[in-house]
Structure formats: structure tokens, C-alpha cells
Coordinates of C-alpha atoms in Angstrom, one line a residue:
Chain A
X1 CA -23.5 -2.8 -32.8
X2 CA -26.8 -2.1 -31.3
X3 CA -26.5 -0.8 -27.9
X4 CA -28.2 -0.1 -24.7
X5 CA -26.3 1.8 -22.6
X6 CA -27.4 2.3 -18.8
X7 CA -26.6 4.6 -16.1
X8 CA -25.0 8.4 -17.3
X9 CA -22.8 9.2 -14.1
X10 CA -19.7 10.2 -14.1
X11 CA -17.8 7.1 -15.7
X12 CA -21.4 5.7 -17.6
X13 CA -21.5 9.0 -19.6
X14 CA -18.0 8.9 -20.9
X15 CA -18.1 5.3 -22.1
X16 CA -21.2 5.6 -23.8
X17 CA -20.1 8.4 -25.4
X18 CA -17.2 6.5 -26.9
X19 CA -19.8 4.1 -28.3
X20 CA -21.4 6.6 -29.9
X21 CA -17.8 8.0 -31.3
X22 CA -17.2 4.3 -32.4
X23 CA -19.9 4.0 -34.4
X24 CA -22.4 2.0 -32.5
X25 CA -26.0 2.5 -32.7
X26 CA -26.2 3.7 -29.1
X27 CA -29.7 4.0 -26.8
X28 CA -29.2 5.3 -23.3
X29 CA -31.2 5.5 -19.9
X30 CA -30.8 7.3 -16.6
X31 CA -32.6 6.7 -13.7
X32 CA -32.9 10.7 -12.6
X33 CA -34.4 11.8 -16.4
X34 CA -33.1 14.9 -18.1
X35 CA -29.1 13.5 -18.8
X36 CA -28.5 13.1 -22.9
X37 CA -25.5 11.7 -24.8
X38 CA -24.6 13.4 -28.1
X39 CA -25.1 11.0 -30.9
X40 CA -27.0 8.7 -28.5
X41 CA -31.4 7.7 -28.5
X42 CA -32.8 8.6 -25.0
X43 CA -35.0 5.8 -23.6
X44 CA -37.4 6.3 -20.7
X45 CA -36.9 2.9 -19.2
X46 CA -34.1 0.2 -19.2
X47 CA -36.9 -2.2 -20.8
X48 CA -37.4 0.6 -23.5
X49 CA -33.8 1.0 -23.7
X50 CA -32.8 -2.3 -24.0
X51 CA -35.4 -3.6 -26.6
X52 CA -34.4 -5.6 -29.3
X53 CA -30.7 -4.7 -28.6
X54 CA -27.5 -6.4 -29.1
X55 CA -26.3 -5.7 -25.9
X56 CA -27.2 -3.9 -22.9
X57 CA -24.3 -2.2 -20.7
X58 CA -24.8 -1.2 -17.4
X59 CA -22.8 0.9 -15.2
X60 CA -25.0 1.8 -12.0
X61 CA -23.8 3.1 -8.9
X62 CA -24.4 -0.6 -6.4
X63 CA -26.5 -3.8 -6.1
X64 CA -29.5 -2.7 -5.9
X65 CA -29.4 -0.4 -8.6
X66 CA -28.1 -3.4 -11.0
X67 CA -31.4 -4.9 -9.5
X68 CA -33.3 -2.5 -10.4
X69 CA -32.1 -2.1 -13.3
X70 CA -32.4 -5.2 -14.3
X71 CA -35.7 -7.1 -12.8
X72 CA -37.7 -4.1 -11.2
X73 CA -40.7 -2.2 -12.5
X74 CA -39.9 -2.1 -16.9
X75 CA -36.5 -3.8 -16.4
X76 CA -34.5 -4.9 -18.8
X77 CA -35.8 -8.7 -18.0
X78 CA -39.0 -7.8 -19.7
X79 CA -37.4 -7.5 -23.2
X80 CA -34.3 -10.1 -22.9
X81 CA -34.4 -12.8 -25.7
X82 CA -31.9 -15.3 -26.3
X83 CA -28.3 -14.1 -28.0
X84 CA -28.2 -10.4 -26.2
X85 CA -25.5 -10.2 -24.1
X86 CA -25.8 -8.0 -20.3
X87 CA -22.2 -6.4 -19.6
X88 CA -22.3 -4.9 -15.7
X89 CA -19.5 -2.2 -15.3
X90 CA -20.6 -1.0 -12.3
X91 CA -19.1 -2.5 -9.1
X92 CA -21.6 -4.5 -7.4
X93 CA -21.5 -7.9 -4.7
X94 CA -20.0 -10.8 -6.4
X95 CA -22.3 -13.5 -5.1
X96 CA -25.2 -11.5 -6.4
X97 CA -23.5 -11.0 -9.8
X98 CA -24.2 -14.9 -10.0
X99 CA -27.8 -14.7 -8.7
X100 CA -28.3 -12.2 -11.6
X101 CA -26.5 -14.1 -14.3
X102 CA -28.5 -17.3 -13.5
X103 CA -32.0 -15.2 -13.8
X104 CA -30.7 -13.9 -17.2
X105 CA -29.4 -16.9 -18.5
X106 CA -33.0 -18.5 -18.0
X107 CA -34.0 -15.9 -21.0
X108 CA -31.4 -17.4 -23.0
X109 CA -29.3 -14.0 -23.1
X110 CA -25.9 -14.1 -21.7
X111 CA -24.1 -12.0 -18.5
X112 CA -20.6 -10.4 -18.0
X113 CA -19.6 -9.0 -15.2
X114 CA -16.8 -6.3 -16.5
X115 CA -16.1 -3.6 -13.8
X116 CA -13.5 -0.8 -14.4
X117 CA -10.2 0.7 -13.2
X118 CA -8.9 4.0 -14.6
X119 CA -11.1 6.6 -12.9
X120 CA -13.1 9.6 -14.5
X121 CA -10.1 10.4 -17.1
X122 CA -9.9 6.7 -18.2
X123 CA -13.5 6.5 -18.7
X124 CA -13.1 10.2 -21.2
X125 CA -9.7 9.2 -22.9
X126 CA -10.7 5.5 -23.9
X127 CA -8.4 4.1 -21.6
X128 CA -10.1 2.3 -19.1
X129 CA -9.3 -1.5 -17.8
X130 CA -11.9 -4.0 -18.0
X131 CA -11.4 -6.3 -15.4
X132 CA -13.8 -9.2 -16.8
X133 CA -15.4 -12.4 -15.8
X134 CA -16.7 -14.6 -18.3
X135 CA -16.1 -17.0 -21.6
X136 CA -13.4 -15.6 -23.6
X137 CA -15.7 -16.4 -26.3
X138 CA -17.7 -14.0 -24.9
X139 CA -15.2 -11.6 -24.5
X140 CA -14.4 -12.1 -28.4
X141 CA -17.7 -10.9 -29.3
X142 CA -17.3 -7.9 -26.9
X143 CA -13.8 -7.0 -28.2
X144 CA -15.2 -4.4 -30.5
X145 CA -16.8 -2.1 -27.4
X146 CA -14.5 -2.9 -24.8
X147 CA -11.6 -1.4 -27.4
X148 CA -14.1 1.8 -27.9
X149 CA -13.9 2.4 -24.2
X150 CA -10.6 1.1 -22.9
X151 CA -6.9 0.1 -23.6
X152 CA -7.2 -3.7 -21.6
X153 CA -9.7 -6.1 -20.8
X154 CA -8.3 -8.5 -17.9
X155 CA -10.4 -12.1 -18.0
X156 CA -9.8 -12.9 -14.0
X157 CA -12.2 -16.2 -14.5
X158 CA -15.6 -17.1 -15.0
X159 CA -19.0 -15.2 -14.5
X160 CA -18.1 -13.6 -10.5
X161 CA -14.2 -13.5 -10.9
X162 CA -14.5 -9.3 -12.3
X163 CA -16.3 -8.2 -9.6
X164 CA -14.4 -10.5 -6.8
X165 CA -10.9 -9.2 -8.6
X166 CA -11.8 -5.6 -8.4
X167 CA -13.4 -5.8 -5.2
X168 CA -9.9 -7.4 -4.1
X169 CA -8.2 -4.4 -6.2
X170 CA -10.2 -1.8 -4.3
X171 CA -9.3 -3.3 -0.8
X172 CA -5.2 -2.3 -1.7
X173 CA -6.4 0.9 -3.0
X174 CA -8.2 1.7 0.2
X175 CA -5.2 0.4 2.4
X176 CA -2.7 1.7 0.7
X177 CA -4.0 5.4 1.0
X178 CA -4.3 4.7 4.6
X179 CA -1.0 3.9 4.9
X180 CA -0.3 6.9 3.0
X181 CA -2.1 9.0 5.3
X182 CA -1.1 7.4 8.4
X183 CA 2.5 7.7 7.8
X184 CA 1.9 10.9 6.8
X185 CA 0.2 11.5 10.5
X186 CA 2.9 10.1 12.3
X187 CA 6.2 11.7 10.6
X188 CA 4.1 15.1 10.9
X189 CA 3.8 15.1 14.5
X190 CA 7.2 13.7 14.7
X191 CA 8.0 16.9 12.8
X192 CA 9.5 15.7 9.5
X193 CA 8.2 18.1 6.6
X194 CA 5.9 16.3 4.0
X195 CA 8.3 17.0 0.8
X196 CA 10.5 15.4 2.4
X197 CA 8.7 12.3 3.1
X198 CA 7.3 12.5 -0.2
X199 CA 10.8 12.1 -1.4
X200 CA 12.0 9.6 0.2
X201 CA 8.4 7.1 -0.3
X202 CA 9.2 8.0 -4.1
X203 CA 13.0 6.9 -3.7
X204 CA 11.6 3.5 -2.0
X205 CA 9.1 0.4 -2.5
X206 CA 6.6 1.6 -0.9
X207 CA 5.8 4.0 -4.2
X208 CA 2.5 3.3 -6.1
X209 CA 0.3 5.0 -8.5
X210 CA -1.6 5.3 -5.5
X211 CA 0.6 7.9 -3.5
X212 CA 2.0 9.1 -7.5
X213 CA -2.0 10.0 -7.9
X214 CA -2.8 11.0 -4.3
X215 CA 0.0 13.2 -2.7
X216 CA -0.4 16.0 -5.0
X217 CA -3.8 16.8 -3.9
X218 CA -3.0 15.9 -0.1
X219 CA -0.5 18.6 -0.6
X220 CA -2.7 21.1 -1.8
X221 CA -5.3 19.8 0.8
X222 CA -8.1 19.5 -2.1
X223 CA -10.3 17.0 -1.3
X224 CA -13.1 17.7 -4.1
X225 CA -14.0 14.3 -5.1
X226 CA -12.8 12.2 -7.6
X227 CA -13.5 9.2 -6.0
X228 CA -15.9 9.8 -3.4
X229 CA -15.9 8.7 0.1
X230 CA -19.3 7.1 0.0
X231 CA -18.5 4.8 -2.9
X232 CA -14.8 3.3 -1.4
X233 CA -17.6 3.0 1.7
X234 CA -20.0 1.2 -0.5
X235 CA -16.8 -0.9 -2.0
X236 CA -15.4 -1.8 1.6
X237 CA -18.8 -3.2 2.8
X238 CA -18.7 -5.3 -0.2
X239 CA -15.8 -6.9 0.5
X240 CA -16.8 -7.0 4.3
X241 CA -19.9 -8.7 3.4
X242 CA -17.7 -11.1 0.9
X243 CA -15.2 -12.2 3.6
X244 CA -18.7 -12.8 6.1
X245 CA -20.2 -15.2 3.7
X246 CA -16.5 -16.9 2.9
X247 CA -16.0 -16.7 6.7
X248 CA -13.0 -15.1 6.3
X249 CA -11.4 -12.6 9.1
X250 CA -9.4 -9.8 7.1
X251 CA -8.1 -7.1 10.0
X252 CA -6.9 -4.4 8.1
X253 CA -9.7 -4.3 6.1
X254 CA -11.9 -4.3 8.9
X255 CA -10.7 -1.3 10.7
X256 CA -10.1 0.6 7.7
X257 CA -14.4 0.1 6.7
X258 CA -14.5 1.6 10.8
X259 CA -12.1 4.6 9.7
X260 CA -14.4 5.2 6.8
X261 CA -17.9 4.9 8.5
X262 CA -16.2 7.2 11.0
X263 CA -15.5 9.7 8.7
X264 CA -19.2 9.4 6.8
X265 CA -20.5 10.2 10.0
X266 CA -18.9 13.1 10.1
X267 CA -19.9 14.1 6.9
X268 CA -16.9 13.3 4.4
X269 CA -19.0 11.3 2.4
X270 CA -19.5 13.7 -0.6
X271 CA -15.6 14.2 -0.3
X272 CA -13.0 11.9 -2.1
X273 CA -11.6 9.5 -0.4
X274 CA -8.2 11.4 0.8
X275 CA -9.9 13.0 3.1
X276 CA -10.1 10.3 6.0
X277 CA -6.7 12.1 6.1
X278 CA -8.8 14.8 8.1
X279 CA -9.6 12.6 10.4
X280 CA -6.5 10.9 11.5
X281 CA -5.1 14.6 11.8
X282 CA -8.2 15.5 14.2
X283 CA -7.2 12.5 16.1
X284 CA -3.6 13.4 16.5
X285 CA -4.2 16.9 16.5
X286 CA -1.6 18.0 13.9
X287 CA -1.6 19.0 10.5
X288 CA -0.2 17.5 7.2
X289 CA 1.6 20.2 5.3
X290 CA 2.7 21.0 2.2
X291 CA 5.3 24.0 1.1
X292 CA 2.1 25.5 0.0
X293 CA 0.4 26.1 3.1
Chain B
X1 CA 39.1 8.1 6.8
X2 CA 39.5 6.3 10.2
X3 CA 36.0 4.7 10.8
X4 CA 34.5 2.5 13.8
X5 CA 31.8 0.1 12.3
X6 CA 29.8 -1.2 15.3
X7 CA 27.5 -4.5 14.4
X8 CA 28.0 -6.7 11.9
X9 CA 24.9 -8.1 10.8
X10 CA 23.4 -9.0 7.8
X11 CA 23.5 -5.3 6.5
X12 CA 26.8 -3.9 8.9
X13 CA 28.8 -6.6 7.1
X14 CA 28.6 -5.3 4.2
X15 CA 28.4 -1.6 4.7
X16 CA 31.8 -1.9 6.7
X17 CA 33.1 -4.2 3.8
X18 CA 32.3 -0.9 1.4
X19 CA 33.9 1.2 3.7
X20 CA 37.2 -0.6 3.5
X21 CA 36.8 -1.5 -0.5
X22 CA 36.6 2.5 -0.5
X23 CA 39.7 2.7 1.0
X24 CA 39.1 3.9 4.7
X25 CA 40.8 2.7 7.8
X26 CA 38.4 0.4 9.6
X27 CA 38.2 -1.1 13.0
X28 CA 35.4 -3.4 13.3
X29 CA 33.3 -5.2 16.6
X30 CA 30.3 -7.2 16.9
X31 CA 28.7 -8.6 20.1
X32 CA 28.9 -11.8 19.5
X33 CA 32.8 -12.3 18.5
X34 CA 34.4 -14.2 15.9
X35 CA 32.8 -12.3 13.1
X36 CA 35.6 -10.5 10.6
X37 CA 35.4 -8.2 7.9
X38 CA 38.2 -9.0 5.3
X39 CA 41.0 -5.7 5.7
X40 CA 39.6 -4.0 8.7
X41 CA 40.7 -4.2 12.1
X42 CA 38.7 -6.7 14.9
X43 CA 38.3 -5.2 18.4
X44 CA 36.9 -6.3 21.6
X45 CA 34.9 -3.7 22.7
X46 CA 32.8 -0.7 21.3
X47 CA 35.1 2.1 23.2
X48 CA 38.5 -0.1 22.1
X49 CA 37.2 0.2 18.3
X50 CA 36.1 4.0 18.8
X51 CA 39.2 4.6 20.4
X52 CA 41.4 7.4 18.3
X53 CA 38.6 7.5 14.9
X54 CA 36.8 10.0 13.4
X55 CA 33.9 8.3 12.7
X56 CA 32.5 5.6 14.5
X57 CA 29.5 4.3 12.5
X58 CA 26.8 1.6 14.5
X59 CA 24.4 -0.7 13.0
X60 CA 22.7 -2.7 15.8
X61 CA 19.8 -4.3 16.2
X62 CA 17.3 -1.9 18.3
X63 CA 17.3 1.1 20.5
X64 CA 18.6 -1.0 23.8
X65 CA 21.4 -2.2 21.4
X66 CA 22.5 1.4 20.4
X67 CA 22.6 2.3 24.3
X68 CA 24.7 0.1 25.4
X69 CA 27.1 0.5 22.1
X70 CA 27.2 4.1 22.9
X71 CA 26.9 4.5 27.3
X72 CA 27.2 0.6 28.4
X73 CA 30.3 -1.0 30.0
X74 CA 33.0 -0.1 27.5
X75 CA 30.8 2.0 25.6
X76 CA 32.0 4.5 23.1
X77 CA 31.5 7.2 24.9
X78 CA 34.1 6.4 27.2
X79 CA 36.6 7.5 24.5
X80 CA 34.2 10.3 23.0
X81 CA 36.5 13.5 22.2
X82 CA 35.6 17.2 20.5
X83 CA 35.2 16.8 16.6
X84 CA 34.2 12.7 16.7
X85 CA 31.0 12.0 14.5
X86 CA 28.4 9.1 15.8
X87 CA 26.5 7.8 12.7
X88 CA 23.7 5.3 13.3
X89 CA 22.2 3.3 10.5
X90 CA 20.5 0.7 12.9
X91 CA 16.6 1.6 12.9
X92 CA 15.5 3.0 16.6
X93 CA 13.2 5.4 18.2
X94 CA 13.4 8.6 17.1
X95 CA 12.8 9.9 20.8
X96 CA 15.6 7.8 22.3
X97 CA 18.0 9.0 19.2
X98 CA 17.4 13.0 20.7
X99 CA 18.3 11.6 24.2
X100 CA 21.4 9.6 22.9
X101 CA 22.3 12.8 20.7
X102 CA 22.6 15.0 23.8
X103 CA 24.1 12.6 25.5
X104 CA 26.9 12.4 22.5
X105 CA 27.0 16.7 21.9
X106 CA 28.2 17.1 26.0
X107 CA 31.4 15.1 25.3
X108 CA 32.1 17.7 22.3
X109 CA 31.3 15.2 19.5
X110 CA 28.9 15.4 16.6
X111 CA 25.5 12.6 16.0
X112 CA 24.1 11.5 13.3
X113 CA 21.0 9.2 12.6
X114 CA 21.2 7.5 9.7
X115 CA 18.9 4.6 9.0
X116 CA 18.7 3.0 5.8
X117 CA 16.5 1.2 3.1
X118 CA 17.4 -1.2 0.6
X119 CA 17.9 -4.4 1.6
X120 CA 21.0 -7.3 1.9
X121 CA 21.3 -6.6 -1.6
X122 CA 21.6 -2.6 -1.4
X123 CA 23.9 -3.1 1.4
X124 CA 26.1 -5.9 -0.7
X125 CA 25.8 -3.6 -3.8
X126 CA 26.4 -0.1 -1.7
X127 CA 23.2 1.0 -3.0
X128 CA 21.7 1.6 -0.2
X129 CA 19.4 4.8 0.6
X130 CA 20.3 7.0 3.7
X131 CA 17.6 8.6 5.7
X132 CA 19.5 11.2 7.5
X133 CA 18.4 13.5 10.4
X134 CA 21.5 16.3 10.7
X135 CA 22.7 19.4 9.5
X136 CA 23.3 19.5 5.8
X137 CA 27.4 20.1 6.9
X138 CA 27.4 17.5 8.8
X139 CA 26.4 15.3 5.7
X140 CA 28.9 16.9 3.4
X141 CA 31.5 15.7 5.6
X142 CA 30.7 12.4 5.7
X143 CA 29.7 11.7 1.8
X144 CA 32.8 10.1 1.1
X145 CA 31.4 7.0 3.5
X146 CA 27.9 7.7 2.3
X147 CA 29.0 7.1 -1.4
X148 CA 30.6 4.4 -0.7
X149 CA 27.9 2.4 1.0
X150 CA 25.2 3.9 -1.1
X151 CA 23.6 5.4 -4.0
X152 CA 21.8 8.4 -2.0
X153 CA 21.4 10.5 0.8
X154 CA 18.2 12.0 1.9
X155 CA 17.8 14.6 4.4
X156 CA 14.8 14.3 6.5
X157 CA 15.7 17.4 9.1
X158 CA 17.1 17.7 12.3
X159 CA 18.4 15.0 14.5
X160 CA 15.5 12.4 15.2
X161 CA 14.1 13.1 12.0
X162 CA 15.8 10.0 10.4
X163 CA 14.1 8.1 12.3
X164 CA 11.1 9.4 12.0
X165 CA 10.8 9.0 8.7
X166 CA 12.5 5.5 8.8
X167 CA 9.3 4.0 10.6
X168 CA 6.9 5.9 8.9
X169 CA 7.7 4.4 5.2
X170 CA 8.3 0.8 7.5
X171 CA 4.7 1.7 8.4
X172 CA 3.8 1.4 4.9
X173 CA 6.0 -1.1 4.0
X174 CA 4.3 -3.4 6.4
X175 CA 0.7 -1.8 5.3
X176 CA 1.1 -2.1 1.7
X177 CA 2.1 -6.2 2.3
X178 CA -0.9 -6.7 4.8
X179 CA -3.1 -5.1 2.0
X180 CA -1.6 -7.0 -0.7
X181 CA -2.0 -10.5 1.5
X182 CA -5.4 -9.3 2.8
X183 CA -6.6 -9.0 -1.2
X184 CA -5.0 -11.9 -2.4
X185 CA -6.6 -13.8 0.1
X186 CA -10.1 -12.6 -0.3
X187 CA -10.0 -13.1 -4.2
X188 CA -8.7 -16.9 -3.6
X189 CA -11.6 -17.4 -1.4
X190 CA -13.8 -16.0 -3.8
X191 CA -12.3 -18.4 -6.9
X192 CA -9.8 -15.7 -8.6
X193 CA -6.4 -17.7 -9.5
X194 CA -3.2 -15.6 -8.0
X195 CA -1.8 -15.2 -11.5
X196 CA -5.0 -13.2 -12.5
X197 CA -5.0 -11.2 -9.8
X198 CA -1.5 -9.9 -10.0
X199 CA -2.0 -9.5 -13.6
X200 CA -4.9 -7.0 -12.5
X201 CA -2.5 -5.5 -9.8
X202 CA 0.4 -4.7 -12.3
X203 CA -1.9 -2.8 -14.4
X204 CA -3.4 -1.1 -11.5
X205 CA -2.5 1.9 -9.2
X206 CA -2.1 -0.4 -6.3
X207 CA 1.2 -1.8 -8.0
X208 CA 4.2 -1.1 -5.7
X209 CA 7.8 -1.7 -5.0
X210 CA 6.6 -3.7 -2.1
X211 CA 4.7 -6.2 -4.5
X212 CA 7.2 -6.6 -7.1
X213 CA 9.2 -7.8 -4.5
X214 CA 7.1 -9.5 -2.6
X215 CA 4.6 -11.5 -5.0
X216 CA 7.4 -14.3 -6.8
X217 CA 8.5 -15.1 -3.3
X218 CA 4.4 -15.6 -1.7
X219 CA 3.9 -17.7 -5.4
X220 CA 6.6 -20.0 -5.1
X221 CA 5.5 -19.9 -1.1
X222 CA 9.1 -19.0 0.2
X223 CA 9.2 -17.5 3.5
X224 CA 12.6 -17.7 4.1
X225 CA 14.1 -14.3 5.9
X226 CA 15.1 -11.8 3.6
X227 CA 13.6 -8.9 6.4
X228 CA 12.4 -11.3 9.2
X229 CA 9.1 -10.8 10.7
X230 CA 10.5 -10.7 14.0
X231 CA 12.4 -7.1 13.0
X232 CA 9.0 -5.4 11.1
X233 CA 7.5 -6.3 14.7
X234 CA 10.0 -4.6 16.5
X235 CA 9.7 -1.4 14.4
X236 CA 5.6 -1.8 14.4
X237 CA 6.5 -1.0 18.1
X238 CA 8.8 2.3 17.8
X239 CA 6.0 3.2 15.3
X240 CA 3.4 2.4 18.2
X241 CA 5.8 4.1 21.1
X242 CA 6.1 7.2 19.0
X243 CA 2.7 7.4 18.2
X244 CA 1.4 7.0 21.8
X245 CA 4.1 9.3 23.1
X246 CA 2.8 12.0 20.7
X247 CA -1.0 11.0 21.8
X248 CA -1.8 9.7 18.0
X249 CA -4.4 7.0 16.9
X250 CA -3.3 5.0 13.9
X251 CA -6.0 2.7 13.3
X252 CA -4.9 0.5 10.8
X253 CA -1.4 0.8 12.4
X254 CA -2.6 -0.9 15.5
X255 CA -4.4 -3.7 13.8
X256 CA -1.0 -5.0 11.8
X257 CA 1.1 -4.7 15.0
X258 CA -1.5 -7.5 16.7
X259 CA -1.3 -9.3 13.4
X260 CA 2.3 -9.3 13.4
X261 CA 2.1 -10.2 17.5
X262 CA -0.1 -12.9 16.6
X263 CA 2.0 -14.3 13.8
X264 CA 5.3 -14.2 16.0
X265 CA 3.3 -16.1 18.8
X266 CA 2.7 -18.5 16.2
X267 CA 6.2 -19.0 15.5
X268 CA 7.1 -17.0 12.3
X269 CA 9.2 -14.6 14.0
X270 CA 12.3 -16.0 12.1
X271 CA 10.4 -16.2 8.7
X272 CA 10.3 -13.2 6.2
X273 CA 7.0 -10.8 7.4
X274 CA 5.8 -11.8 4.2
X275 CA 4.6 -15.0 5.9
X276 CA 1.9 -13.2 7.7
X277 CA 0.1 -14.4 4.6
X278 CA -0.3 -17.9 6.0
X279 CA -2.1 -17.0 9.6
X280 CA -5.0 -14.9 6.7
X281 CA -5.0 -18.2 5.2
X282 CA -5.4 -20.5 8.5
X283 CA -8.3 -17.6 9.3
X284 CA -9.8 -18.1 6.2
X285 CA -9.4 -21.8 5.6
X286 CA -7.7 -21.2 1.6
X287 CA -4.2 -21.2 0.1
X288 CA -3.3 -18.6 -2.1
X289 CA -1.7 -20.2 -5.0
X290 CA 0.8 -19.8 -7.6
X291 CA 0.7 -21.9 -10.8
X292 CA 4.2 -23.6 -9.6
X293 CA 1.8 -25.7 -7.1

């Protein structure tokens, strides 16, 4: 297929690579110039990029970038015609996912919202999930890209439901670290050694791919991102915004967006996400250690 | 061997009913009388049952419980002698459990905290886990009980440290839930079907133990007590105690606890904690449902 691809970070530049290794005629844009994908046309603009395409895939880093992207200066708006399909993988608001499908539907294209699960290594190995909202018709005619790129697509619902589902995702992946990191906290200072703990959260339901992925890293304390701080941040003031507009009160997820504004304050932003650990061990003034250390 | 089994509750029940199936001499006593285990002797007080064993095993409800099994009016350690081992299963604070050790070690005898995880059905199947806070001869000694109530036996340290780490995977037991009710009722809100959304979870790294377990019972919306809410409450608090003895802030700790404060206020104390779900859905004015409804 013909494809626009746009947005080369981390996760963008992998995918679209596995277009290209697919087979698909692949045109890519990024908003700071100078990244290039083997195989793949470079465009200057998302209008330029998008022209007379099949479809156009995003994967931008929040809301207004998708904006952007899609309706600002040489957006992709200026060049939609009726049959192209807009996929967004990036991980944006779901009420304005259906403020943005509406203004592409009036060109007669179509939208999907299609975030991801499977991190950076997903995105490189092909084996990322697509957690989709739209027509499974829709989907059908996607099948052939979404295969090139990952190992599932999920359908959670209509246009909305992806980003709502992964934004819902998210919140457990955020809690459950804190709870990680919090027990972690407490059984420190109450002096049990963290291989120990480990082995008993591993022997017990309270294991998840979460702590599996985590605890290694926590162990060697390295906190070089692989999901940054700044974009769970971004992702928790989603779903905080979400639960305003629903009304909806949601405690833990509330404190935990305080724990991480707290800790971008204090400059952990650029860090991945394990690190709030730091903080909860500044508060209680103890370390988490591994054999290691 | 000649064991006391102190408490029969849902969990010492069994457990002393594995002790005798394994072929040990058991004398058993409950607070409230009239409750039998089939083979073991019934007595009528905590120092009567101790009386002569070695090994007098307690499984109570909370930290007050424990004291008065162990230094109350006809408390065990009236009959305490040089060589006697004190084993406690029930789940209590790890500070109280040094005090109660020392206590224990003047007479001569020999402590041992030994909460568990697993569940009725662990306890019914002897598969429970041990979390055990002693020397590693201490343990040896008693494995023939340990087998033959359960399927392991993990060290966590030194007395106390049993405890410790008890409450600090409850912690995340009661976390990992909150997160999993907090999501599912933010993507309900937001229009994604339950089914969906654990489909999404299962593929995820947010799948857990605690969700496998949980999730049929919050579809079919049974609430019945298989660990009532009224217990994880009672061990939020030894988590609380602990960490304000040790001057630790647990943010997202502290906001559960008033959850779970809230929710027994409301009644649910003698529901499973999983009901906490239904006070997010009075908050948020939506029911999170299963196809079944």
C-alpha cells in the first residue's frame, strides 16, 4: 500500500520501518527535519507526505501534535480526499480523537484511532498490540500493515474506544509500579532485603509483567528511560482530564498524577518512569537495594 | 509432633485439619467455643491447649488477638517452657511481633512469624505459601508442619520480617485491585465494554494474579467474602502504623486506606474488598458490566 507515515521517534521509526520491510510504498515526515527511514521517501510536510496516499499513519508524541499534524499550517487536511484512511498510534485525549475524526470524515476520508502496547522492542520486533477503535471493516482493510508492525490488533469499540482502552491500560501500568515501589519503600525500612521480596511478589498474585519488566532495572537502580517520566505524566493528565469531563472521582489515580508532577518538578522527567522510586525513598529516607549495591 | 493450633477461622480450620491428616498430635481452641477440628483435641483455653506441646501454632485475627492468645488471662505463656516454638500465621504488626518475640525468648522458648498467602483454597488444599521471619534452623525444624499445610516456605529474615513483607505484598494486593477497579471504571465511563477491556488487560503487562482472580467474580458482580474488605482494612492500617512509625510517606497507600474507610462506613466491611468497585461506580454514576447482565 501507499503510505504516509508520520512522526520518527522512538516507536514511529520502528513501525515505519517494518512498512518499508513489508513491502509498502512508504513516505515519512518528522517534525524536527533531518530523521530518514531506509527504504522510505522523506516529505517536508505532513500535507506533502500524505498526498495522494492510501493511508496516512500517525504516531506523534500528544494532542496537540495530532493537531498539528493534522489541521495546522500544510496539514494533512489540505490533501485528504475521500477513501484514505488516518490511523493515530500515538496516545492522545479520547474526546478529541472524536473532534478529529468528525473534521476528517467531512473530507470523506476515514479515522482509526489505533494506539500501542509493547514498548520500544515491540515496535523493532513486529510485535506490537494495536489496541483499535473503529469498524472492523475498517480494520479488514488495515490487516495487511497492522500485521507488518505487530502480533494483535484488539477492536475495544468504535472510533474513541483505542485511546479510552489504552488510556485505562496505562492508568494500571502507572499504579501498579507504584505499588511496586511503595511496597518496596516500606519492607526496606522495615529491613527485609529486596531479593527476598522479589521472591515472594513472584511466588504470589500480585506478579505482573509489570514488576517481571521493572524490578530488574530497580535492582540495578538504572533509571535511563524507556518509558519516560514526562510521557506516563502526559498519559495520567489524560485520564485526569477524562474522569473531569465524565465527572468521575478516581483516588488512586489522582495522587499517583501528584507523585509524578512531584517528581517532574524535581527534574525526573527525562528519566523513565521507575524512578518516582527516588522519590518515595527521599521521603522515607531509606534505600532500595539490590545484592548488587 | 505435639502441636497447639490457636484460632480456627476460615484459614486455622484447615491448616490444623492438615496438621492432623499429616499425622501430628493436635490440641485445638478457638474463642468462640463449639468449633471442632475432626481428630484433634478441643481445649478451653490457650495455656490449657499449649500445655505439655512442642509447638503451639496461632492463627487469630489481629495483633490485639495474638496478645491476648500469648500474655492474656490463661495465655500461653503461662505454660511457656525452654525448647517450646510459637508460630504465628495470623497477619499483625511487624513491630508488635519483635515485642511479643522478646516477650516469648525470656521464658526459654523459641518465636516464629509466619503469615501466609493463598487463600481458603491454599489453606483447604495445604498449599499455602509461608512468609517466615526466623533463623533458617528454626524453619528446618518445623518443615514437617510447614509441608503439611503448604507448598513453600519463604524466608524473609529475622523475626518481624514476616510480617513485614506480609503487608507490603497486601499493599499491592489491595493497590493492584484499586487500579484494576479505578481503570475499569474510567473505560466504562468512557463507552469501552468490560469484556474488551480485559481482553486488552490479558494481553498487557498490567495482567496479574490479582486480576485473574478477581475479574470473573466483579463480571458476574459477586461480592460475596472470599477475603472480606473489613480484613484488607485492617492490614491497610499495620501497613499505615508501620509506615508512620518508620516516618514514611506512601502516597498512594494513604489514599486506598480512606477508600477502604469510606467503603466500610458504607457498609461493605463484610463483602469481599473487591466490592470497593461499587463506591467508584456510585462516584462516577456507571456500572461496570459483564456480558452476563
Amino acid at each position: 500500500m501507499r503510505v504516509a507515515f508520520l512522526g520518527l521517534g522512538i516507536m514511529g521509526r520502528a513501525m515505519a520501518a517494518n512498512l518499508v520491510k513489508a513491502g509498502n510504498e512508504v513516505t515519512v515526515w518528522n517534525r524536527t527535519p533531518g530523521k530518514k527511514v531506509e527504504g522510505a521517501t522523506t516529505a517536508q510536510t505532513p500535507a506533502e507526505a500524505a498526498q495522494g496516499k492510501e493511508v496516512v499513519w500517525m504516531c506523534v508524541s500528544d494532542t496537540d501534535a495530532v493537531e498539528q499534524v493534522l489541521f495546522g499550517e500544510n496539514g494533512v487536511d489540505r490533501v485528504l480526499t475521500s477513501g484514505m484512511v488516518v490511523v493515530d498510534s500515538s496516545t492522545i485525549s479520547p474526546s478529541a480523537t472524536l473532534n478529529f475524526a468528525a473534521r476528517v470524515r467531512s473530507k470523506g476520508a476515514e479515522y482509526v484511532d489505533s494506539p500501542v502496547t509493547g514498548s520500544k522492542i515491540g515496535a523493532e520486533s513486529g510485535q506490537l498490540v494495536f489496541i483499535v477503535g473503529a469498524e472492523q471493516s475498517l480494520i479488514d482493510r488495515l490487516q495487511p500493515l497492522y500485521s507488518a508492525m505487530g502480533k494483535a490488533t484488539l477492536r475495544m469499540g468504535e472510533t474513541g474506544k483505542g485511546q479510552a482502552a489504552k488510556i485505562g491500560m496505562n492508568l494500571m501500568v502507572a499504579l501498579n509500579y507504584e505499588a511496586f515501589a511503595e511496597a518496596l519503600v516500606l519492607t526496606s525500612k522495615l529491613g527485609v532485603p529486596s531479593e527476598n521480596m522479589l521472591q515472594l511478589i513472584q511466588a504470589s498474585m500480585v506478579r505482573s509483567g509489570v514488576v517481571d519488566y521493572k524490578a530488574p532495572f530497580v535492582l540495578k537502580r538504572d533509571f535511563s528511560p524507556n518509558f519516560p517520566l514526562r510521557l506516563m505524566l502526559k498519559d495520567l493528565k489524560l485520564m485526569l482530564d477524562a474522569a473531569r469531563e465524565g465527572r468521575i472521582k478516581l483516588p488512586a489515580l489522582e495522587t499517583v498524577e501528584e507523585v509524578y508532577d512531584i517528581a517532574s518538578e524535581e527534574g525526573y522527567g527525562d528519566l523513565d518512569y521507575a524512578s518516582t522510586l527516588e522519590l518515595l525513598e527521599k521521603w522515607a529516607k531509606v534505600e532500595v537495594k539490590g545484592a548488587a549495591n
